[in-house]
Amino acid sequence: MPLSLINIIWKYRLEPEPDASKCSSLKFKAVLFDLGNTLVYSHPEITFQRILADHGVTKRLKEVKNALIRGNTEFDIERHEGLSAHEFYTQWNIIQLKHLGLEGSKARRLAATIDSEWWKYAEFHVYSDVERSLHRLKQMGLKLGIITGGFEEDIEAIMPKTGLDDLFDVKVGVNATGKRKPHPEAFKHALRQLGIKPSEAIFVGDNFKADYKGAEKAGMKPILIRRKGSSTQSLFTDVRLKLPSGVRSIRRLDEIFNVLKTINP
């Protein structure tokens, strides 16, 4: 959700612009990001519940959320690689519906409907620290990119609603390479698009295995963002994971500027 005018004015008063002389010494040329729970967040359990209700299925929100948690744990992503976005999410929805006590041919049709209608109901919000931080990074002369475990169709549906679309030089979904994070090719494809080396890029994401370790294996400098208060963190992120020593981590995106100072001369 964009910052209110008052918040923007207040943050501009408190946060000085980056020193151009210091920015010119940065050896990095780009910062790339995961999308969900890093730059934007949503309430998938609410979306799921609304669609069910409009198709005559009434479930309490807590029931839906618990079903998504169990279903997400059960769903084998690797087994479903290579599917189209619609078929992938239909299969994902079938698992969620099973945990809500819905199975059989009707559940299969409902699962397909949920995917087809998802973007009519889904609402995505931009974290309050994102817009300002991205503009500062651009002012530092850095290229920006997105590498998501979602599909290109997801990016196309989400980004125009954020008001941030024009800030990014590259946006990569899983169907661009057929490889999903943490596979190095998911990262290297974006780097080739930008024309830079892995050592010249930083990657910020919320998942330790997919984002942090994946980017590290690809030769990038990773930063883990561990946000508090996201409604989806108990569904799809590892915010409670105890991290090994030496892992670079932040709680808010605007903390990235302090981290940059520690990994640049």
C-alpha positions as a LaTeX table, in Angstrom:
\begin{tabular}{lrrr}
\hline
Residue & $x$ (\AA) & $y$ (\AA) & $z$ (\AA) \\
\hline
Met1 & 0.00 & 0.00 & 0.00 \\
Pro2 & 1.56 & 3.38 & $-0.99$ \\
Leu3 & 2.74 & 5.67 & 1.77 \\
Ser4 & 0.35 & 8.39 & 2.81 \\
Leu5 & 1.35 & 11.94 & 1.94 \\
Ile6 & 2.14 & 12.66 & 5.60 \\
Asn7 & 4.40 & 9.62 & 5.84 \\
Ile8 & 6.24 & 10.58 & 2.67 \\
Ile9 & 6.86 & 14.12 & 3.94 \\
Trp10 & 7.98 & 12.82 & 7.33 \\
Lys11 & 10.37 & 10.25 & 5.86 \\
Tyr12 & 11.87 & 12.80 & 3.49 \\
Arg13 & 12.57 & 15.03 & 6.48 \\
Leu14 & 14.22 & 12.26 & 8.47 \\
Glu15 & 16.12 & 10.41 & 5.73 \\
Pro16 & 18.81 & 12.33 & 3.80 \\
Glu17 & 19.46 & 11.51 & 0.18 \\
Pro18 & 22.41 & 9.18 & $-0.41$ \\
Asp19 & 25.77 & 10.90 & $-0.89$ \\
Ala20 & 26.53 & 10.73 & $-4.61$ \\
Ser21 & 30.28 & 10.62 & $-3.99$ \\
Lys22 & 29.87 & 7.52 & $-1.83$ \\
Cys23 & 27.45 & 5.92 & $-4.27$ \\
Ser24 & 29.96 & 6.18 & $-7.10$ \\
Ser25 & 32.35 & 3.86 & $-5.21$ \\
Leu26 & 29.88 & 0.98 & $-5.10$ \\
Lys27 & 31.20 & $-2.06$ & $-6.89$ \\
Phe28 & 27.70 & $-3.47$ & $-7.32$ \\
Lys29 & 25.67 & $-2.62$ & $-10.38$ \\
Ala30 & 22.27 & $-4.10$ & $-9.51$ \\
Val31 & 19.94 & $-5.13$ & $-6.71$ \\
Leu32 & 17.38 & $-7.81$ & $-7.48$ \\
Phe33 & 14.44 & $-8.85$ & $-5.36$ \\
Asp34 & 12.00 & $-11.60$ & $-4.66$ \\
Leu35 & 8.43 & $-10.29$ & $-4.96$ \\
Gly36 & 5.96 & $-11.78$ & $-2.45$ \\
Asn37 & 6.69 & $-11.03$ & 1.25 \\
Thr38 & 9.71 & $-9.01$ & 0.15 \\
Leu39 & 8.24 & $-6.09$ & $-1.80$ \\
Val40 & 4.52 & $-6.85$ & $-1.61$ \\
Tyr41 & 2.19 & $-8.87$ & 0.57 \\
Ser42 & $-1.31$ & $-10.26$ & 0.30 \\
His43 & $-3.89$ & $-12.20$ & 2.29 \\
Pro44 & $-4.32$ & $-15.43$ & 0.27 \\
Glu45 & $-6.62$ & $-16.97$ & 2.87 \\
Ile46 & $-9.07$ & $-14.06$ & 2.45 \\
Thr47 & $-8.97$ & $-14.32$ & $-1.34$ \\
Phe48 & $-9.53$ & $-18.07$ & $-1.15$ \\
Gln49 & $-12.42$ & $-17.67$ & 1.27 \\
Arg50 & $-14.13$ & $-15.02$ & $-0.87$ \\
Ile51 & $-14.02$ & $-17.12$ & $-4.01$ \\
Leu52 & $-15.34$ & $-20.15$ & $-2.15$ \\
Ala53 & $-18.21$ & $-18.11$ & $-0.69$ \\
Asp54 & $-19.23$ & $-16.80$ & $-4.11$ \\
His55 & $-19.43$ & $-20.41$ & $-5.29$ \\
Gly56 & $-21.58$ & $-21.58$ & $-2.41$ \\
Val57 & $-18.88$ & $-22.94$ & $-0.12$ \\
Thr58 & $-18.81$ & $-21.35$ & 3.34 \\
Lys59 & $-15.67$ & $-21.81$ & 5.42 \\
Arg60 & $-14.38$ & $-19.90$ & 8.41 \\
Leu61 & $-11.24$ & $-17.87$ & 7.75 \\
Lys62 & $-9.26$ & $-19.86$ & 10.31 \\
Glu63 & $-10.23$ & $-23.08$ & 8.54 \\
Val64 & $-9.02$ & $-21.71$ & 5.23 \\
Lys65 & $-5.75$ & $-20.44$ & 6.64 \\
Asn66 & $-4.99$ & $-23.76$ & 8.33 \\
Ala67 & $-5.81$ & $-25.59$ & 5.09 \\
Leu68 & $-3.38$ & $-23.38$ & 3.17 \\
Ile69 & $-0.63$ & $-24.00$ & 5.71 \\
Arg70 & $-1.11$ & $-27.78$ & 5.54 \\
Gly71 & $-1.59$ & $-27.80$ & 1.79 \\
Asn72 & 1.47 & $-25.68$ & 1.12 \\
Thr73 & 3.56 & $-28.10$ & 3.20 \\
Glu74 & 2.18 & $-31.08$ & 1.29 \\
Phe75 & 2.37 & $-29.66$ & $-2.23$ \\
Asp76 & 5.39 & $-31.01$ & $-4.12$ \\
Ile77 & 6.58 & $-28.17$ & $-6.33$ \\
Glu78 & 9.23 & $-30.22$ & $-8.15$ \\
Arg79 & 6.68 & $-32.82$ & $-9.15$ \\
His80 & 4.62 & $-30.12$ & $-10.85$ \\
Glu81 & 7.43 & $-28.36$ & $-12.70$ \\
Gly82 & 6.76 & $-27.79$ & $-16.39$ \\
Leu83 & 3.04 & $-27.20$ & $-16.00$ \\
Ser84 & 1.36 & $-24.08$ & $-17.30$ \\
Ala85 & 0.48 & $-21.45$ & $-14.71$ \\
His86 & $-3.20$ & $-22.40$ & $-14.81$ \\
Glu87 & $-2.60$ & $-26.13$ & $-14.40$ \\
Phe88 & 0.04 & $-25.57$ & $-11.70$ \\
Tyr89 & $-2.27$ & $-23.46$ & $-9.57$ \\
Thr90 & $-5.21$ & $-25.74$ & $-10.24$ \\
Gln91 & $-3.21$ & $-28.63$ & $-8.81$ \\
Trp92 & $-2.19$ & $-26.45$ & $-5.88$ \\
Asn93 & $-5.82$ & $-25.52$ & $-5.23$ \\
Ile94 & $-6.88$ & $-29.18$ & $-5.32$ \\
Ile95 & $-4.55$ & $-29.86$ & $-2.38$ \\
Gln96 & $-5.94$ & $-26.89$ & $-0.42$ \\
Leu97 & $-9.53$ & $-27.98$ & $-1.07$ \\
Lys98 & $-8.73$ & $-31.49$ & 0.12 \\
His99 & $-7.73$ & $-30.03$ & 3.47 \\
Leu100 & $-11.08$ & $-28.26$ & 3.55 \\
Gly101 & $-12.90$ & $-31.57$ & 3.04 \\
Leu102 & $-13.62$ & $-31.04$ & $-0.67$ \\
Glu103 & $-12.56$ & $-33.72$ & $-3.15$ \\
Gly104 & $-13.66$ & $-35.33$ & $-6.41$ \\
Ser105 & $-14.69$ & $-33.89$ & $-9.77$ \\
Lys106 & $-16.53$ & $-30.93$ & $-8.24$ \\
Ala107 & $-13.43$ & $-30.00$ & $-6.29$ \\
Arg108 & $-11.36$ & $-30.25$ & $-9.46$ \\
Arg109 & $-13.69$ & $-27.85$ & $-11.28$ \\
Leu110 & $-13.71$ & $-25.51$ & $-8.30$ \\
Ala111 & $-9.91$ & $-25.59$ & $-8.14$ \\
Ala112 & $-9.70$ & $-24.47$ & $-11.77$ \\
Thr113 & $-12.28$ & $-21.75$ & $-11.13$ \\
Ile114 & $-10.33$ & $-20.43$ & $-8.14$ \\
Asp115 & $-7.28$ & $-19.94$ & $-10.33$ \\
Ser116 & $-9.26$ & $-18.35$ & $-13.18$ \\
Glu117 & $-10.91$ & $-15.87$ & $-10.81$ \\
Trp118 & $-8.00$ & $-15.26$ & $-8.44$ \\
Trp119 & $-6.98$ & $-11.86$ & $-9.78$ \\
Lys120 & $-10.55$ & $-10.57$ & $-9.61$ \\
Tyr121 & $-10.43$ & $-10.99$ & $-5.83$ \\
Ala122 & $-6.77$ & $-10.79$ & $-4.81$ \\
Glu123 & $-5.40$ & $-7.59$ & $-3.32$ \\
Phe124 & $-1.69$ & $-6.90$ & $-3.10$ \\
His125 & $-0.11$ & $-4.23$ & $-0.94$ \\
Val126 & 3.33 & $-2.66$ & $-1.15$ \\
Tyr127 & 5.25 & $-2.59$ & 2.13 \\
Ser128 & 5.57 & 0.97 & 3.40 \\
Asp129 & 9.38 & 0.97 & 3.19 \\
Val130 & 9.59 & $-0.23$ & $-0.41$ \\
Glu131 & 8.80 & 2.72 & $-2.68$ \\
Arg132 & 11.17 & 5.10 & $-0.95$ \\
Ser133 & 13.97 & 2.51 & $-0.81$ \\
Leu134 & 13.67 & 1.59 & $-4.49$ \\
His135 & 13.87 & 5.22 & $-5.53$ \\
Arg136 & 17.00 & 5.68 & $-3.43$ \\
Leu137 & 18.62 & 2.65 & $-5.03$ \\
Lys138 & 17.82 & 4.01 & $-8.49$ \\
Gln139 & 19.33 & 7.37 & $-7.50$ \\
Met140 & 22.50 & 5.48 & $-6.63$ \\
Gly141 & 22.72 & 4.36 & $-10.25$ \\
Leu142 & 21.79 & 0.75 & $-9.55$ \\
Lys143 & 19.71 & $-1.40$ & $-11.85$ \\
Leu144 & 16.74 & $-3.14$ & $-10.25$ \\
Gly145 & 15.14 & $-6.48$ & $-10.98$ \\
Ile146 & 12.63 & $-9.06$ & $-9.80$ \\
Ile147 & 13.13 & $-12.82$ & $-9.72$ \\
Thr148 & 10.07 & $-14.60$ & $-8.42$ \\
Gly149 & 9.10 & $-18.22$ & $-7.93$ \\
Gly150 & 5.77 & $-17.28$ & $-9.46$ \\
Phe151 & 4.89 & $-17.15$ & $-13.12$ \\
Glu152 & 5.25 & $-14.28$ & $-15.59$ \\
Glu153 & 1.46 & $-14.05$ & $-15.52$ \\
Asp154 & 1.64 & $-13.33$ & $-11.79$ \\
Ile155 & 4.12 & $-10.52$ & $-12.33$ \\
Glu156 & 1.94 & $-9.03$ & $-15.06$ \\
Ala157 & $-1.09$ & $-9.13$ & $-12.76$ \\
Ile158 & 0.62 & $-7.73$ & $-9.67$ \\
Met159 & 3.11 & $-5.09$ & $-10.80$ \\
Pro160 & 0.78 & $-2.63$ & $-12.58$ \\
Lys161 & $-1.22$ & $-2.40$ & $-9.33$ \\
Thr162 & 1.84 & $-1.44$ & $-7.29$ \\
Gly163 & 2.83 & 1.75 & $-9.09$ \\
Leu164 & 6.43 & 0.48 & $-9.11$ \\
Asp165 & 6.52 & $-1.31$ & $-12.46$ \\
Asp166 & 8.65 & 1.28 & $-14.25$ \\
Leu167 & 11.42 & 1.12 & $-11.63$ \\
Phe168 & 12.52 & $-2.36$ & $-12.66$ \\
Asp169 & 14.90 & $-3.13$ & $-15.51$ \\
Val170 & 14.11 & $-6.85$ & $-15.58$ \\
Lys171 & 11.33 & $-9.07$ & $-14.23$ \\
Val172 & 11.74 & $-12.85$ & $-14.36$ \\
Gly173 & 9.11 & $-15.51$ & $-13.63$ \\
Val174 & 9.62 & $-19.25$ & $-13.47$ \\
Asn175 & 8.41 & $-19.84$ & $-17.03$ \\
Ala176 & 11.28 & $-17.69$ & $-18.39$ \\
Thr177 & 13.72 & $-20.53$ & $-17.72$ \\
Gly178 & 11.67 & $-23.48$ & $-16.52$ \\
Lys179 & 13.80 & $-23.38$ & $-13.38$ \\
Arg180 & 12.59 & $-22.22$ & $-9.99$ \\
Lys181 & 14.70 & $-20.71$ & $-7.22$ \\
Pro182 & 17.04 & $-21.90$ & $-5.70$ \\
His183 & 18.26 & $-23.19$ & $-9.10$ \\
Pro184 & 21.13 & $-20.92$ & $-10.22$ \\
Glu185 & 19.65 & $-20.52$ & $-13.72$ \\
Ala186 & 16.69 & $-18.60$ & $-12.29$ \\
Phe187 & 19.16 & $-15.94$ & $-11.12$ \\
Lys188 & 21.62 & $-16.10$ & $-14.01$ \\
His189 & 18.90 & $-15.54$ & $-16.59$ \\
Ala190 & 18.07 & $-12.17$ & $-15.00$ \\
Leu191 & 21.75 & $-11.26$ & $-14.78$ \\
Arg192 & 22.23 & $-11.99$ & $-18.48$ \\
Gln193 & 19.27 & $-9.75$ & $-19.24$ \\
Leu194 & 20.99 & $-6.97$ & $-17.29$ \\
Gly195 & 24.40 & $-7.68$ & $-18.81$ \\
Ile196 & 26.17 & $-7.98$ & $-15.46$ \\
Lys197 & 28.20 & $-10.59$ & $-13.59$ \\
Pro198 & 26.84 & $-12.42$ & $-10.51$ \\
Ser199 & 29.52 & $-10.79$ & $-8.35$ \\
Glu200 & 28.13 & $-7.38$ & $-9.36$ \\
Ala201 & 24.64 & $-8.06$ & $-8.00$ \\
Ile202 & 22.83 & $-8.26$ & $-4.68$ \\
Phe203 & 19.69 & $-10.31$ & $-4.15$ \\
Val204 & 17.09 & $-9.64$ & $-1.45$ \\
Gly205 & 14.46 & $-12.22$ & $-0.54$ \\
Asp206 & 12.53 & $-13.66$ & 2.39 \\
Asn207 & 13.17 & $-17.39$ & 1.95 \\
Phe208 & 16.48 & $-18.68$ & 3.27 \\
Lys209 & 16.75 & $-21.69$ & 0.96 \\
Ala210 & 15.20 & $-20.38$ & $-2.24$ \\
Asp211 & 16.39 & $-16.78$ & $-2.07$ \\
Tyr212 & 19.46 & $-16.53$ & 0.14 \\
Lys213 & 21.19 & $-19.83$ & $-0.57$ \\
Gly214 & 20.04 & $-19.83$ & $-4.19$ \\
Ala215 & 21.49 & $-16.38$ & $-4.88$ \\
Glu216 & 24.67 & $-17.27$ & $-3.01$ \\
Lys217 & 25.13 & $-20.40$ & $-5.11$ \\
Ala218 & 24.64 & $-18.32$ & $-8.24$ \\
Gly219 & 27.53 & $-16.09$ & $-7.15$ \\
Met220 & 25.49 & $-13.10$ & $-5.95$ \\
Lys221 & 25.63 & $-11.35$ & $-2.59$ \\
Pro222 & 22.39 & $-12.31$ & $-0.77$ \\
Ile223 & 20.47 & $-10.44$ & 1.91 \\
Leu224 & 17.62 & $-12.12$ & 3.79 \\
Ile225 & 14.65 & $-9.94$ & 4.68 \\
Arg226 & 12.70 & $-11.19$ & 7.69 \\
Arg227 & 9.65 & $-9.01$ & 7.94 \\
Lys228 & 7.42 & $-8.84$ & 10.99 \\
Gly229 & 3.68 & $-8.53$ & 10.85 \\
Ser230 & 3.05 & $-10.04$ & 7.42 \\
Ser231 & $-0.20$ & $-11.97$ & 7.40 \\
Thr232 & 1.36 & $-14.58$ & 5.14 \\
Gln233 & 4.60 & $-15.14$ & 7.01 \\
Ser234 & 3.20 & $-18.17$ & 8.84 \\
Leu235 & 1.99 & $-19.59$ & 5.53 \\
Phe236 & 4.89 & $-19.34$ & 3.16 \\
Thr237 & 8.01 & $-17.96$ & 4.82 \\
Asp238 & 10.58 & $-19.19$ & 7.29 \\
Val239 & 10.63 & $-16.14$ & 9.56 \\
Arg240 & 11.12 & $-18.30$ & 12.67 \\
Leu241 & 14.08 & $-20.19$ & 11.24 \\
Lys242 & 17.22 & $-19.92$ & 13.34 \\
Leu243 & 19.86 & $-18.56$ & 11.01 \\
Pro244 & 23.50 & $-19.68$ & 10.79 \\
Ser245 & 26.06 & $-17.10$ & 11.86 \\
Gly246 & 27.23 & $-14.73$ & 9.16 \\
Val247 & 23.90 & $-14.51$ & 7.34 \\
Arg248 & 23.12 & $-10.95$ & 6.26 \\
Ser249 & 19.58 & $-10.14$ & 7.31 \\
Ile250 & 17.31 & $-7.13$ & 7.61 \\
Arg251 & 13.81 & $-6.55$ & 9.00 \\
Arg252 & 12.86 & $-3.67$ & 6.71 \\
Leu253 & 13.97 & $-2.83$ & 3.20 \\
Asp254 & 15.32 & 0.59 & 4.18 \\
Glu255 & 17.90 & $-1.21$ & 6.35 \\
Ile256 & 19.60 & $-2.34$ & 3.13 \\
Phe257 & 21.59 & 0.89 & 2.97 \\
Asn258 & 23.41 & 0.05 & 6.20 \\
Val259 & 24.16 & $-3.42$ & 4.88 \\
Leu260 & 25.53 & $-2.01$ & 1.64 \\
Lys261 & 28.11 & $-0.11$ & 3.65 \\
Thr262 & 29.43 & $-3.36$ & 5.12 \\
Ile263 & 29.85 & $-5.18$ & 1.81 \\
Asn264 & 31.23 & $-2.32$ & $-0.27$ \\
Pro265 & 34.54 & $-0.48$ & 0.09 \\
\hline
\end{tabular}
